[in-house]
Amino acid sequence: MAAPALLCVALLLSACGNVGRLDTAAPTAASTKPNRTVAQTPASEREHERILSSYGGAYDDPRLSALIGKTVDRLVAASDRPDQAYRVTILNSGAVNAFALPTGQLYVTRGLIALASDTSELSSVLSHEMAHVLAKHASIREDQARQAAVVTRVVTEMGNDPDLTALALAKTKLTMASFSRAQEFEADGIGVGISARANFDPYGAARFLLAMERNAALKAGKVSLDPRAQDFLSSHPATPERVKNAQASARQYASPQSSERDRETYLAAIDNIVYGEDPSEGFVRGRRFLHPKLGFSFAAPDTFTLDNTAQAVIGVREGGTQAMRFDVVRVPAEQSLSDYLNSGWMDGVDKASTEDLTINGFPVASASASGDQWQFKVYALRFGSDVYRFIFATKQRTTESERNARETVNSFRRLTLEEIQSARPLRIKVITVQPGDTVESLSHRMAGVDRPAERFRILNGLEANAQVKPRDRVKIVVD
């Protein structure tokens, strides 16, 4: 992989889950009739497995499955196509996302479920994805993806003109993004109508879009590493536009108080749901990355923000002048780490810079590499039968960038048995507000999250100055 391309890959990876994690739990299924199933095709099966792999496998929760099944049944009955079958899979990912395949397979992450505050908000997501199927958006997207693959292949074969390549790919992305903006608005309108006819509060869509906007802003306050973050190439239009349109659609059906929110049932179903990353597959706590199952940990430099994505752990320094990637690679036991670094997997490696080291008892090799705009420091570390790569990129090689790389690799160590046993997931706990409780006092009970007061307000749909009242049921994050 060319050095400049390597950095692009590192910075554009989606924060979706963990590579190779394929949960053994069965997918959550919901369809209009017990004896009806979603039609499967080889392509949809492959895409289903890819989605499971990228988003942490299926999340098995009987209460959530039952709630989603009942909700989908109501929505299907209220839709223009009650004969269309759907299968809903809950994905074991803390990312806030949902999507659909042309066959009627719908996907919703537990991160999205944790963010929603009532069944009407969840119904707005499900009906939106159903609308993509009913309007054949999912099929059109599939065709667009195939066309993009052809363009990519042709561009790759065009030769070594980077400007021509970049231009061709950018045009393809712009075409697809523009097309899906229109799809999203159409699906919002159709979805609000389906929810309203199913007697769910049609304003649930606007409320949840606003919650997603606030949640994205909270994450962007650190450093957003997710390519789905809002920009002009995003496949989703700006959320304020969608909120405005969703409110206009809802006004056609009912007033905000006339339909069902079903908050109590919803909160009972999500009580104890896993929140954020699943520690069994590696997780970030502040600047530290820990992987209890594999038994190791390392810490990023003070100025870096870490993100655990489907393919790698990505770190970016404040200001974006430095970045790092940590991943696992296959290196034969008989091949030395130095030989691996010089084997040609990366362009621009200075073979004279290759050095064999021992760090905390682990064999390590390091090398420097240069690209057009970035300088790289690469480490390969053998831990048991696995080899892990630390790839550091900097605009300009400095004493600080060298120290950051060295100290990060030096922090790699085995986890103690106590650390492994104490690693457990964060969870959503639903509690009842008592007299004297405030947003501030309740947020102090939150564990393992940054900016707890803001996160508490977002999780519970509370505006900036809103206060909780005794006997309210609210969500907090606990370990």
Tab-separated table of C-alpha atoms in Angstrom:
chain	number	residue	atom	x	y	z
A	1	MET	CA	0.000	0.000	0.000
A	2	ALA	CA	1.402	3.396	-0.937
A	3	ALA	CA	2.298	5.569	2.029
A	4	PRO	CA	-0.102	8.483	1.293
A	5	ALA	CA	-2.940	6.036	0.670
A	6	LEU	CA	-2.179	4.345	3.980
A	7	LEU	CA	-2.868	7.522	5.916
A	8	CYS	CA	-6.098	8.107	4.011
A	9	VAL	CA	-7.265	4.607	4.877
A	10	ALA	CA	-6.340	5.153	8.521
A	11	LEU	CA	-8.223	8.413	8.812
A	12	LEU	CA	-11.306	7.358	6.856
A	13	LEU	CA	-12.058	4.085	8.605
A	14	SER	CA	-15.496	3.988	10.171
A	15	ALA	CA	-15.837	3.654	13.939
A	16	CYS	CA	-18.212	0.729	13.681
A	17	GLY	CA	-16.964	-2.113	15.782
A	18	ASN	CA	-14.168	-4.634	15.707
A	19	VAL	CA	-12.734	-6.650	12.857
A	20	GLY	CA	-13.290	-10.362	12.945
A	21	ARG	CA	-15.892	-10.217	15.692
A	22	LEU	CA	-18.745	-12.454	14.629
A	23	ASP	CA	-21.127	-13.031	17.499
A	24	THR	CA	-22.668	-16.488	17.693
A	25	ALA	CA	-26.061	-15.123	18.697
A	26	ALA	CA	-28.811	-15.636	16.146
A	27	PRO	CA	-29.999	-12.537	14.278
A	28	THR	CA	-33.122	-10.914	15.632
A	29	ALA	CA	-35.996	-11.653	13.280
A	30	ALA	CA	-39.337	-9.931	12.847
A	31	SER	CA	-41.793	-10.434	9.993
A	32	THR	CA	-45.448	-9.814	9.273
A	33	LYS	CA	-46.467	-13.455	9.710
A	34	PRO	CA	-44.718	-16.258	11.620
A	35	ASN	CA	-44.536	-18.484	8.540
A	36	ARG	CA	-43.210	-15.806	6.166
A	37	THR	CA	-39.513	-15.163	5.663
A	38	VAL	CA	-37.413	-12.634	3.810
A	39	ALA	CA	-36.279	-13.938	0.432
A	40	GLN	CA	-32.549	-14.618	0.433
A	41	THR	CA	-30.157	-14.240	-2.482
A	42	PRO	CA	-26.452	-15.126	-2.609
A	43	ALA	CA	-25.671	-11.404	-2.801
A	44	SER	CA	-27.835	-10.537	0.206
A	45	GLU	CA	-26.345	-13.403	2.218
A	46	ARG	CA	-22.837	-12.146	1.481
A	47	GLU	CA	-23.818	-8.606	2.389
A	48	HIS	CA	-25.471	-9.844	5.591
A	49	GLU	CA	-22.279	-11.612	6.663
A	50	ARG	CA	-20.214	-8.540	5.786
A	51	ILE	CA	-22.486	-6.339	7.884
A	52	LEU	CA	-22.322	-8.735	10.826
A	53	SER	CA	-18.528	-8.798	10.609
A	54	SER	CA	-18.218	-5.016	10.375
A	55	TYR	CA	-20.727	-4.232	13.116
A	56	GLY	CA	-19.773	-6.737	15.810
A	57	GLY	CA	-22.186	-9.555	15.004
A	58	ALA	CA	-25.793	-9.821	16.161
A	59	TYR	CA	-26.867	-8.626	19.598
A	60	ASP	CA	-29.178	-11.158	21.217
A	61	ASP	CA	-31.738	-9.678	23.622
A	62	PRO	CA	-35.188	-11.331	23.895
A	63	ARG	CA	-36.925	-8.242	25.295
A	64	LEU	CA	-35.625	-6.006	22.531
A	65	SER	CA	-36.447	-8.641	19.920
A	66	ALA	CA	-40.030	-8.819	21.171
A	67	LEU	CA	-40.419	-5.027	21.195
A	68	ILE	CA	-39.002	-4.647	17.684
A	69	GLY	CA	-41.121	-7.550	16.402
A	70	LYS	CA	-44.354	-5.962	17.676
A	71	THR	CA	-43.327	-2.544	16.373
A	72	VAL	CA	-42.532	-3.858	12.885
A	73	ASP	CA	-45.827	-5.789	12.771
A	74	ARG	CA	-47.742	-2.549	13.431
A	75	LEU	CA	-45.730	-0.625	10.862
A	76	VAL	CA	-46.131	-3.302	8.175
A	77	ALA	CA	-49.886	-3.410	8.703
A	78	ALA	CA	-50.028	0.387	8.259
A	79	SER	CA	-47.815	0.454	5.158
A	80	ASP	CA	-48.855	0.359	1.511
A	81	ARG	CA	-47.233	-3.084	1.164
A	82	PRO	CA	-48.456	-5.338	4.012
A	83	ASP	CA	-47.244	-8.314	1.947
A	84	GLN	CA	-43.584	-7.203	2.238
A	85	ALA	CA	-41.670	-9.274	4.816
A	86	TYR	CA	-38.875	-7.861	6.956
A	87	ARG	CA	-36.156	-9.322	9.129
A	88	VAL	CA	-34.570	-6.997	11.673
A	89	THR	CA	-31.087	-7.671	13.019
A	90	ILE	CA	-29.827	-5.821	16.071
A	91	LEU	CA	-26.110	-5.203	15.579
A	92	ASN	CA	-23.713	-5.437	18.518
A	93	SER	CA	-22.186	-2.005	17.904
A	94	GLY	CA	-22.158	1.235	19.847
A	95	ALA	CA	-22.307	3.211	16.584
A	96	VAL	CA	-25.598	5.026	15.914
A	97	ASN	CA	-26.727	3.593	12.591
A	98	ALA	CA	-29.478	1.763	10.695
A	99	PHE	CA	-29.800	0.569	7.103
A	100	ALA	CA	-31.700	-1.788	4.796
A	101	LEU	CA	-31.051	-4.349	2.056
A	102	PRO	CA	-33.360	-4.652	-0.980
A	103	THR	CA	-34.692	-7.993	0.297
A	104	GLY	CA	-36.248	-6.419	3.400
A	105	GLN	CA	-33.413	-7.146	5.795
A	106	LEU	CA	-33.224	-4.211	8.206
A	107	TYR	CA	-30.356	-3.451	10.576
A	108	VAL	CA	-30.276	-1.269	13.667
A	109	THR	CA	-27.357	-0.921	16.081
A	110	ARG	CA	-27.735	-1.178	19.842
A	111	GLY	CA	-26.060	2.258	19.960
A	112	LEU	CA	-29.050	3.699	18.113
A	113	ILE	CA	-31.483	1.808	20.346
A	114	ALA	CA	-29.755	3.191	23.463
A	115	LEU	CA	-30.020	6.752	22.112
A	116	ALA	CA	-33.767	6.577	21.366
A	117	SER	CA	-36.074	7.579	24.218
A	118	ASP	CA	-39.319	5.822	23.314
A	119	THR	CA	-40.921	3.372	20.897
A	120	SER	CA	-42.175	6.130	18.600
A	121	GLU	CA	-38.569	7.248	18.019
A	122	LEU	CA	-37.482	3.683	17.267
A	123	SER	CA	-40.515	3.247	14.994
A	124	SER	CA	-39.421	6.320	13.030
A	125	VAL	CA	-36.073	4.634	12.305
A	126	LEU	CA	-37.637	1.304	11.356
A	127	SER	CA	-40.294	2.922	9.139
A	128	HIS	CA	-37.587	5.053	7.490
A	129	GLU	CA	-35.613	1.923	6.578
A	130	MET	CA	-38.798	0.147	5.451
A	131	ALA	CA	-39.442	3.154	3.209
A	132	HIS	CA	-36.052	2.614	1.537
A	133	VAL	CA	-37.177	-0.921	0.679
A	134	LEU	CA	-40.669	0.095	-0.440
A	135	ALA	CA	-39.340	2.919	-2.635
A	136	LYS	CA	-36.680	0.560	-4.015
A	137	HIS	CA	-33.930	2.869	-2.786
A	138	ALA	CA	-32.004	-0.108	-1.444
A	139	SER	CA	-32.061	-1.755	-4.882
A	140	ILE	CA	-30.947	1.466	-6.544
A	141	ARG	CA	-28.114	1.828	-4.029
A	142	GLU	CA	-27.040	-1.720	-4.780
A	143	ASP	CA	-26.877	-0.858	-8.502
A	144	GLN	CA	-24.969	2.334	-7.699
A	145	ALA	CA	-22.476	0.353	-5.614
A	146	ARG	CA	-21.916	-2.049	-8.512
A	147	GLN	CA	-21.356	0.887	-10.859
A	148	ALA	CA	-18.923	2.440	-8.380
A	149	ALA	CA	-17.008	-0.846	-8.221
A	150	VAL	CA	-16.685	-0.850	-12.009
A	151	VAL	CA	-15.515	2.773	-12.002
A	152	THR	CA	-12.967	1.986	-9.286
A	153	ARG	CA	-11.627	-0.974	-11.257
A	154	VAL	CA	-11.375	1.043	-14.466
A	155	VAL	CA	-9.692	3.920	-12.634
A	156	THR	CA	-7.216	1.515	-11.076
A	157	GLU	CA	-6.336	0.202	-14.510
A	158	MET	CA	-5.906	3.698	-15.935
A	159	GLY	CA	-2.352	3.845	-14.703
A	160	ASN	CA	-0.412	6.057	-12.362
A	161	ASP	CA	-2.003	9.469	-12.871
A	162	PRO	CA	-3.119	10.304	-9.301
A	163	ASP	CA	-4.971	13.468	-10.306
A	164	LEU	CA	-7.054	11.610	-12.896
A	165	THR	CA	-7.761	8.798	-10.430
A	166	ALA	CA	-8.823	11.145	-7.624
A	167	LEU	CA	-11.043	13.167	-9.966
A	168	ALA	CA	-12.853	10.085	-11.293
A	169	LEU	CA	-13.498	8.704	-7.810
A	170	ALA	CA	-14.608	12.077	-6.449
A	171	LYS	CA	-17.147	12.450	-9.274
A	172	THR	CA	-18.520	8.988	-8.523
A	173	LYS	CA	-18.905	9.818	-4.815
A	174	LEU	CA	-20.602	13.121	-5.562
A	175	THR	CA	-23.111	11.464	-7.877
A	176	MET	CA	-23.980	8.796	-5.325
A	177	ALA	CA	-24.157	11.262	-2.427
A	178	SER	CA	-26.449	13.638	-4.321
A	179	PHE	CA	-28.715	10.767	-5.275
A	180	SER	CA	-29.020	9.442	-1.715
A	181	ARG	CA	-29.802	12.865	-0.253
A	182	ALA	CA	-33.026	12.809	-2.254
A	183	GLN	CA	-33.623	9.227	-1.103
A	184	GLU	CA	-33.225	10.180	2.551
A	185	PHE	CA	-35.772	13.000	2.327
A	186	GLU	CA	-38.247	10.759	0.518
A	187	ALA	CA	-37.773	7.952	3.057
A	188	ASP	CA	-38.305	10.428	5.920
A	189	GLY	CA	-41.650	11.476	4.450
A	190	ILE	CA	-42.825	7.919	3.758
A	191	GLY	CA	-41.621	6.737	7.170
A	192	VAL	CA	-43.428	9.481	9.088
A	193	GLY	CA	-46.644	8.531	7.290
A	194	ILE	CA	-46.254	4.839	8.129
A	195	SER	CA	-45.566	5.614	11.811
A	196	ALA	CA	-48.543	7.968	12.017
A	197	ARG	CA	-50.931	5.422	10.456
A	198	ALA	CA	-49.619	2.828	12.936
A	199	ASN	CA	-50.674	5.301	15.683
A	200	PHE	CA	-47.133	6.111	16.776
A	201	ASP	CA	-46.337	9.745	17.494
A	202	PRO	CA	-45.255	11.073	14.072
A	203	TYR	CA	-43.053	13.664	15.783
A	204	GLY	CA	-40.808	10.817	16.973
A	205	ALA	CA	-38.770	11.169	13.772
A	206	ALA	CA	-38.000	14.848	14.379
A	207	ARG	CA	-37.112	14.214	18.021
A	208	PHE	CA	-34.762	11.380	17.153
A	209	LEU	CA	-33.087	13.255	14.296
A	210	LEU	CA	-32.412	16.043	16.785
A	211	ALA	CA	-30.980	13.534	19.274
A	212	MET	CA	-28.663	12.176	16.562
A	213	GLU	CA	-27.539	15.704	15.706
A	214	ARG	CA	-26.727	16.457	19.359
A	215	ASN	CA	-24.968	13.110	19.763
A	216	ALA	CA	-22.856	13.710	16.641
A	217	ALA	CA	-21.937	17.195	17.880
A	218	LEU	CA	-20.809	15.732	21.210
A	219	LYS	CA	-18.564	13.228	19.446
A	220	ALA	CA	-17.267	15.851	17.008
A	221	GLY	CA	-16.210	17.881	20.037
A	222	LYS	CA	-13.381	15.354	20.374
A	223	VAL	CA	-12.282	14.433	16.836
A	224	SER	CA	-14.633	12.705	14.434
A	225	LEU	CA	-12.933	9.763	12.727
A	226	ASP	CA	-16.099	8.472	11.126
A	227	PRO	CA	-16.379	9.188	7.374
A	228	ARG	CA	-20.136	9.423	7.852
A	229	ALA	CA	-19.604	12.657	9.786
A	230	GLN	CA	-21.435	15.574	8.215
A	231	ASP	CA	-19.765	17.021	5.146
A	232	PHE	CA	-20.777	17.685	1.548
A	233	LEU	CA	-19.916	14.112	0.501
A	234	SER	CA	-22.010	12.594	3.278
A	235	SER	CA	-24.770	10.231	2.180
A	236	HIS	CA	-27.143	11.968	4.607
A	237	PRO	CA	-28.356	15.547	4.286
A	238	ALA	CA	-27.722	18.040	7.075
A	239	THR	CA	-29.772	17.007	10.097
A	240	PRO	CA	-31.394	20.450	10.649
A	241	GLU	CA	-32.949	20.166	7.183
A	242	ARG	CA	-34.255	16.695	7.967
A	243	VAL	CA	-35.670	17.814	11.337
A	244	LYS	CA	-37.546	20.659	9.639
A	245	ASN	CA	-38.936	18.371	6.918
A	246	ALA	CA	-39.867	15.647	9.422
A	247	GLN	CA	-41.773	18.193	11.530
A	248	ALA	CA	-43.620	19.427	8.440
A	249	SER	CA	-44.545	15.844	7.516
A	250	ALA	CA	-45.733	15.103	11.067
A	251	ARG	CA	-48.028	18.150	11.093
A	252	GLN	CA	-49.990	16.581	8.239
A	253	TYR	CA	-51.038	13.714	10.501
A	254	ALA	CA	-51.453	14.765	14.114
A	255	SER	CA	-50.586	17.092	16.930
A	256	PRO	CA	-47.548	16.162	19.073
A	257	GLN	CA	-49.800	14.849	21.901
A	258	SER	CA	-52.317	12.799	19.947
A	259	SER	CA	-50.360	9.612	19.284
A	260	GLU	CA	-48.470	6.974	21.190
A	261	ARG	CA	-44.888	7.353	22.420
A	262	ASP	CA	-44.847	4.155	24.514
A	263	ARG	CA	-41.944	5.406	26.658
A	264	GLU	CA	-42.394	3.118	29.686
A	265	THR	CA	-42.461	-0.069	27.596
A	266	TYR	CA	-39.427	1.095	25.664
A	267	LEU	CA	-37.352	1.938	28.740
A	268	ALA	CA	-38.194	-1.429	30.297
A	269	ALA	CA	-36.973	-3.180	27.145
A	270	ILE	CA	-33.633	-1.325	26.945
A	271	ASP	CA	-32.792	-1.510	30.658
A	272	ASN	CA	-29.364	-3.193	30.983
A	273	ILE	CA	-28.528	-2.977	27.249
A	274	VAL	CA	-24.774	-2.819	26.560
A	275	TYR	CA	-23.621	0.754	25.916
A	276	GLY	CA	-20.606	1.714	23.811
A	277	GLU	CA	-17.943	-0.821	22.952
A	278	ASP	CA	-18.034	-4.466	23.970
A	279	PRO	CA	-14.906	-5.041	26.140
A	280	SER	CA	-14.637	-8.694	25.151
A	281	GLU	CA	-13.409	-7.487	21.751
A	282	GLY	CA	-11.260	-4.556	22.817
A	283	PHE	CA	-12.273	-1.090	23.955
A	284	VAL	CA	-11.015	2.448	24.480
A	285	ARG	CA	-10.931	4.071	27.903
A	286	GLY	CA	-9.566	7.584	27.583
A	287	ARG	CA	-6.163	7.232	25.903
A	288	ARG	CA	-5.856	3.518	26.639
A	289	PHE	CA	-6.841	0.614	24.414
A	290	LEU	CA	-7.447	-2.678	26.210
A	291	HIS	CA	-8.193	-6.081	24.732
A	292	PRO	CA	-9.110	-8.463	27.578
A	293	LYS	CA	-9.665	-11.479	25.332
A	294	LEU	CA	-6.215	-11.179	23.756
A	295	GLY	CA	-4.679	-9.915	26.998
A	296	PHE	CA	-2.867	-6.689	26.074
A	297	SER	CA	-3.090	-2.930	26.432
A	298	PHE	CA	-1.340	0.220	25.192
A	299	ALA	CA	-1.737	3.977	25.693
A	300	ALA	CA	-1.779	6.733	23.070
A	301	PRO	CA	0.013	10.071	23.610
A	302	ASP	CA	-1.667	12.792	25.698
A	303	THR	CA	-2.835	14.849	22.729
A	304	PHE	CA	-4.365	11.924	20.780
A	305	THR	CA	-7.988	10.785	20.529
A	306	LEU	CA	-8.416	7.023	20.048
A	307	ASP	CA	-11.215	5.340	18.137
A	308	ASN	CA	-11.766	1.576	17.842
A	309	THR	CA	-12.982	0.915	14.291
A	310	ALA	CA	-13.939	-2.248	12.441
A	311	GLN	CA	-10.493	-2.613	10.897
A	312	ALA	CA	-8.069	-0.964	13.308
A	313	VAL	CA	-7.560	1.297	16.309
A	314	ILE	CA	-7.109	4.815	14.950
A	315	GLY	CA	-5.588	7.761	16.796
A	316	VAL	CA	-5.462	11.404	15.698
A	317	ARG	CA	-3.573	14.216	17.362
A	318	GLU	CA	-5.377	17.475	18.075
A	319	GLY	CA	-5.043	19.587	14.955
A	320	GLY	CA	-4.670	16.535	12.695
A	321	THR	CA	-0.920	16.881	12.125
A	322	GLN	CA	-0.187	13.399	13.475
A	323	ALA	CA	-2.072	10.111	13.272
A	324	MET	CA	-1.584	6.477	14.220
A	325	ARG	CA	-3.023	3.110	13.269
A	326	PHE	CA	-2.827	-0.129	15.263
A	327	ASP	CA	-3.828	-3.416	13.638
A	328	VAL	CA	-2.945	-7.101	13.358
A	329	VAL	CA	-1.262	-8.711	10.335
A	330	ARG	CA	-0.330	-12.223	9.278
A	331	VAL	CA	3.415	-12.809	9.368
A	332	PRO	CA	4.757	-16.383	9.072
A	333	ALA	CA	6.550	-17.550	12.206
A	334	GLU	CA	9.704	-18.210	10.171
A	335	GLN	CA	9.783	-14.649	8.749
A	336	SER	CA	11.690	-12.083	10.808
A	337	LEU	CA	9.936	-8.827	11.689
A	338	SER	CA	12.662	-6.849	9.916
A	339	ASP	CA	12.119	-8.861	6.734
A	340	TYR	CA	8.388	-8.224	6.998
A	341	LEU	CA	8.871	-4.440	7.247
A	342	ASN	CA	11.054	-4.547	4.130
A	343	SER	CA	8.865	-6.997	2.178
A	344	GLY	CA	7.201	-4.329	0.020
A	345	TRP	CA	3.769	-4.047	1.698
A	346	MET	CA	4.474	-0.323	2.104
A	347	ASP	CA	6.189	2.039	-0.334
A	348	GLY	CA	8.992	4.363	0.657
A	349	VAL	CA	10.493	2.278	3.459
A	350	ASP	CA	14.078	3.234	4.262
A	351	LYS	CA	15.674	-0.182	4.643
A	352	ALA	CA	18.749	1.350	6.270
A	353	SER	CA	16.521	2.610	9.117
A	354	THR	CA	15.309	-0.892	10.046
A	355	GLU	CA	16.103	-1.791	13.627
A	356	ASP	CA	15.482	-4.889	15.780
A	357	LEU	CA	14.346	-4.168	19.341
A	358	THR	CA	12.937	-5.811	22.450
A	359	ILE	CA	10.148	-3.931	24.229
A	360	ASN	CA	8.719	-5.238	27.498
A	361	GLY	CA	10.010	-8.682	26.544
A	362	PHE	CA	8.407	-8.666	23.075
A	363	PRO	CA	10.425	-8.846	19.826
A	364	VAL	CA	9.928	-5.690	17.773
A	365	ALA	CA	11.243	-4.263	14.503
A	366	SER	CA	10.992	-0.619	13.471
A	367	ALA	CA	11.556	1.318	10.256
A	368	SER	CA	10.994	4.777	8.788
A	369	ALA	CA	9.182	5.525	5.543
A	370	SER	CA	8.480	8.627	3.483
A	371	GLY	CA	5.580	9.694	1.285
A	372	ASP	CA	4.890	12.861	-0.680
A	373	GLN	CA	3.258	14.696	2.223
A	374	TRP	CA	3.645	12.406	5.236
A	375	GLN	CA	6.510	10.831	7.152
A	376	PHE	CA	5.965	7.408	8.733
A	377	LYS	CA	7.393	5.426	11.625
A	378	VAL	CA	6.351	1.772	11.620
A	379	TYR	CA	6.711	-0.865	14.321
A	380	ALA	CA	5.924	-4.593	14.070
A	381	LEU	CA	5.541	-6.354	17.438
A	382	ARG	CA	5.210	-10.106	17.927
A	383	PHE	CA	2.844	-11.051	20.759
A	384	GLY	CA	2.426	-14.818	21.009
A	385	SER	CA	1.540	-16.082	17.542
A	386	ASP	CA	0.244	-12.675	16.378
A	387	VAL	CA	2.061	-9.678	14.924
A	388	TYR	CA	0.712	-6.191	15.596
A	389	ARG	CA	1.559	-3.049	13.630
A	390	PHE	CA	1.871	0.469	14.969
A	391	ILE	CA	1.914	2.928	12.034
A	392	PHE	CA	2.573	6.560	12.943
A	393	ALA	CA	2.163	9.371	10.406
A	394	THR	CA	3.266	12.970	10.783
A	395	LYS	CA	3.301	15.949	8.455
A	396	GLN	CA	6.831	16.705	9.588
A	397	ARG	CA	9.130	14.432	11.545
A	398	THR	CA	9.990	16.123	14.847
A	399	THR	CA	11.407	15.174	18.229
A	400	GLU	CA	7.835	15.163	19.559
A	401	SER	CA	6.480	12.879	16.817
A	402	GLU	CA	9.353	10.436	17.357
A	403	ARG	CA	8.767	10.486	21.122
A	404	ASN	CA	5.010	9.965	20.691
A	405	ALA	CA	5.608	6.901	18.527
A	406	ARG	CA	8.255	5.424	20.828
A	407	GLU	CA	6.279	5.988	24.047
A	408	THR	CA	3.112	4.477	22.566
A	409	VAL	CA	4.905	1.280	21.527
A	410	ASN	CA	6.756	1.174	24.870
A	411	SER	CA	3.375	1.220	26.650
A	412	PHE	CA	2.295	-2.086	25.034
A	413	ARG	CA	2.039	-4.684	27.822
A	414	ARG	CA	0.190	-7.764	29.028
A	415	LEU	CA	-2.960	-7.227	31.053
A	416	THR	CA	-2.991	-8.667	34.558
A	417	LEU	CA	-5.531	-11.352	35.455
A	418	GLU	CA	-7.316	-8.816	37.657
A	419	GLU	CA	-7.566	-6.338	34.771
A	420	ILE	CA	-8.962	-9.014	32.474
A	421	GLN	CA	-11.547	-10.139	35.015
A	422	SER	CA	-12.653	-6.580	35.831
A	423	ALA	CA	-13.183	-5.585	32.180
A	424	ARG	CA	-16.934	-5.515	31.666
A	425	PRO	CA	-19.205	-3.537	29.362
A	426	LEU	CA	-20.906	-0.293	30.229
A	427	ARG	CA	-24.688	-0.649	30.349
A	428	ILE	CA	-27.795	1.507	30.267
A	429	LYS	CA	-29.610	1.465	33.593
A	430	VAL	CA	-33.127	2.911	33.837
A	431	ILE	CA	-33.826	4.558	37.205
A	432	THR	CA	-36.602	6.595	38.809
A	433	VAL	CA	-35.822	10.220	39.677
A	434	GLN	CA	-36.108	10.828	43.420
A	435	PRO	CA	-36.923	14.130	45.199
A	436	GLY	CA	-33.779	16.251	45.260
A	437	ASP	CA	-32.223	14.593	42.190
A	438	THR	CA	-30.946	16.947	39.491
A	439	VAL	CA	-29.358	16.537	36.070
A	440	GLU	CA	-26.007	17.260	37.694
A	441	SER	CA	-26.402	14.773	40.554
A	442	LEU	CA	-27.664	12.025	38.257
A	443	SER	CA	-24.909	12.609	35.709
A	444	HIS	CA	-22.346	12.148	38.511
A	445	ARG	CA	-23.595	8.565	38.764
A	446	MET	CA	-22.603	7.944	35.121
A	447	ALA	CA	-19.535	5.728	34.638
A	448	GLY	CA	-17.003	5.414	31.835
A	449	VAL	CA	-18.222	8.332	29.677
A	450	ASP	CA	-16.844	11.796	29.009
A	451	ARG	CA	-18.927	14.979	29.456
A	452	PRO	CA	-21.500	13.052	31.548
A	453	ALA	CA	-23.958	15.942	32.068
A	454	GLU	CA	-24.245	16.607	28.321
A	455	ARG	CA	-24.466	12.888	27.586
A	456	PHE	CA	-27.199	12.447	30.214
A	457	ARG	CA	-29.266	15.206	28.584
A	458	ILE	CA	-28.823	13.718	25.096
A	459	LEU	CA	-29.666	10.173	26.231
A	460	ASN	CA	-32.851	11.431	27.886
A	461	GLY	CA	-33.949	13.976	25.274
A	462	LEU	CA	-33.528	16.928	27.649
A	463	GLU	CA	-32.897	20.406	26.276
A	464	ALA	CA	-30.096	22.590	27.652
A	465	ASN	CA	-32.111	24.130	30.517
A	466	ALA	CA	-34.640	21.327	31.122
A	467	GLN	CA	-34.700	19.675	34.544
A	468	VAL	CA	-35.797	16.241	35.724
A	469	LYS	CA	-38.857	15.778	37.908
A	470	PRO	CA	-39.490	13.239	40.708
A	471	ARG	CA	-40.886	9.927	39.413
A	472	ASP	CA	-39.465	10.537	35.916
A	473	ARG	CA	-37.807	7.459	34.445
A	474	VAL	CA	-34.354	8.248	33.042
A	475	LYS	CA	-31.339	6.473	31.525
A	476	ILE	CA	-27.862	6.542	33.036
A	477	VAL	CA	-24.680	4.697	32.014
A	478	VAL	CA	-23.169	2.352	34.612
A	479	ASP	CA	-20.411	-0.264	34.688
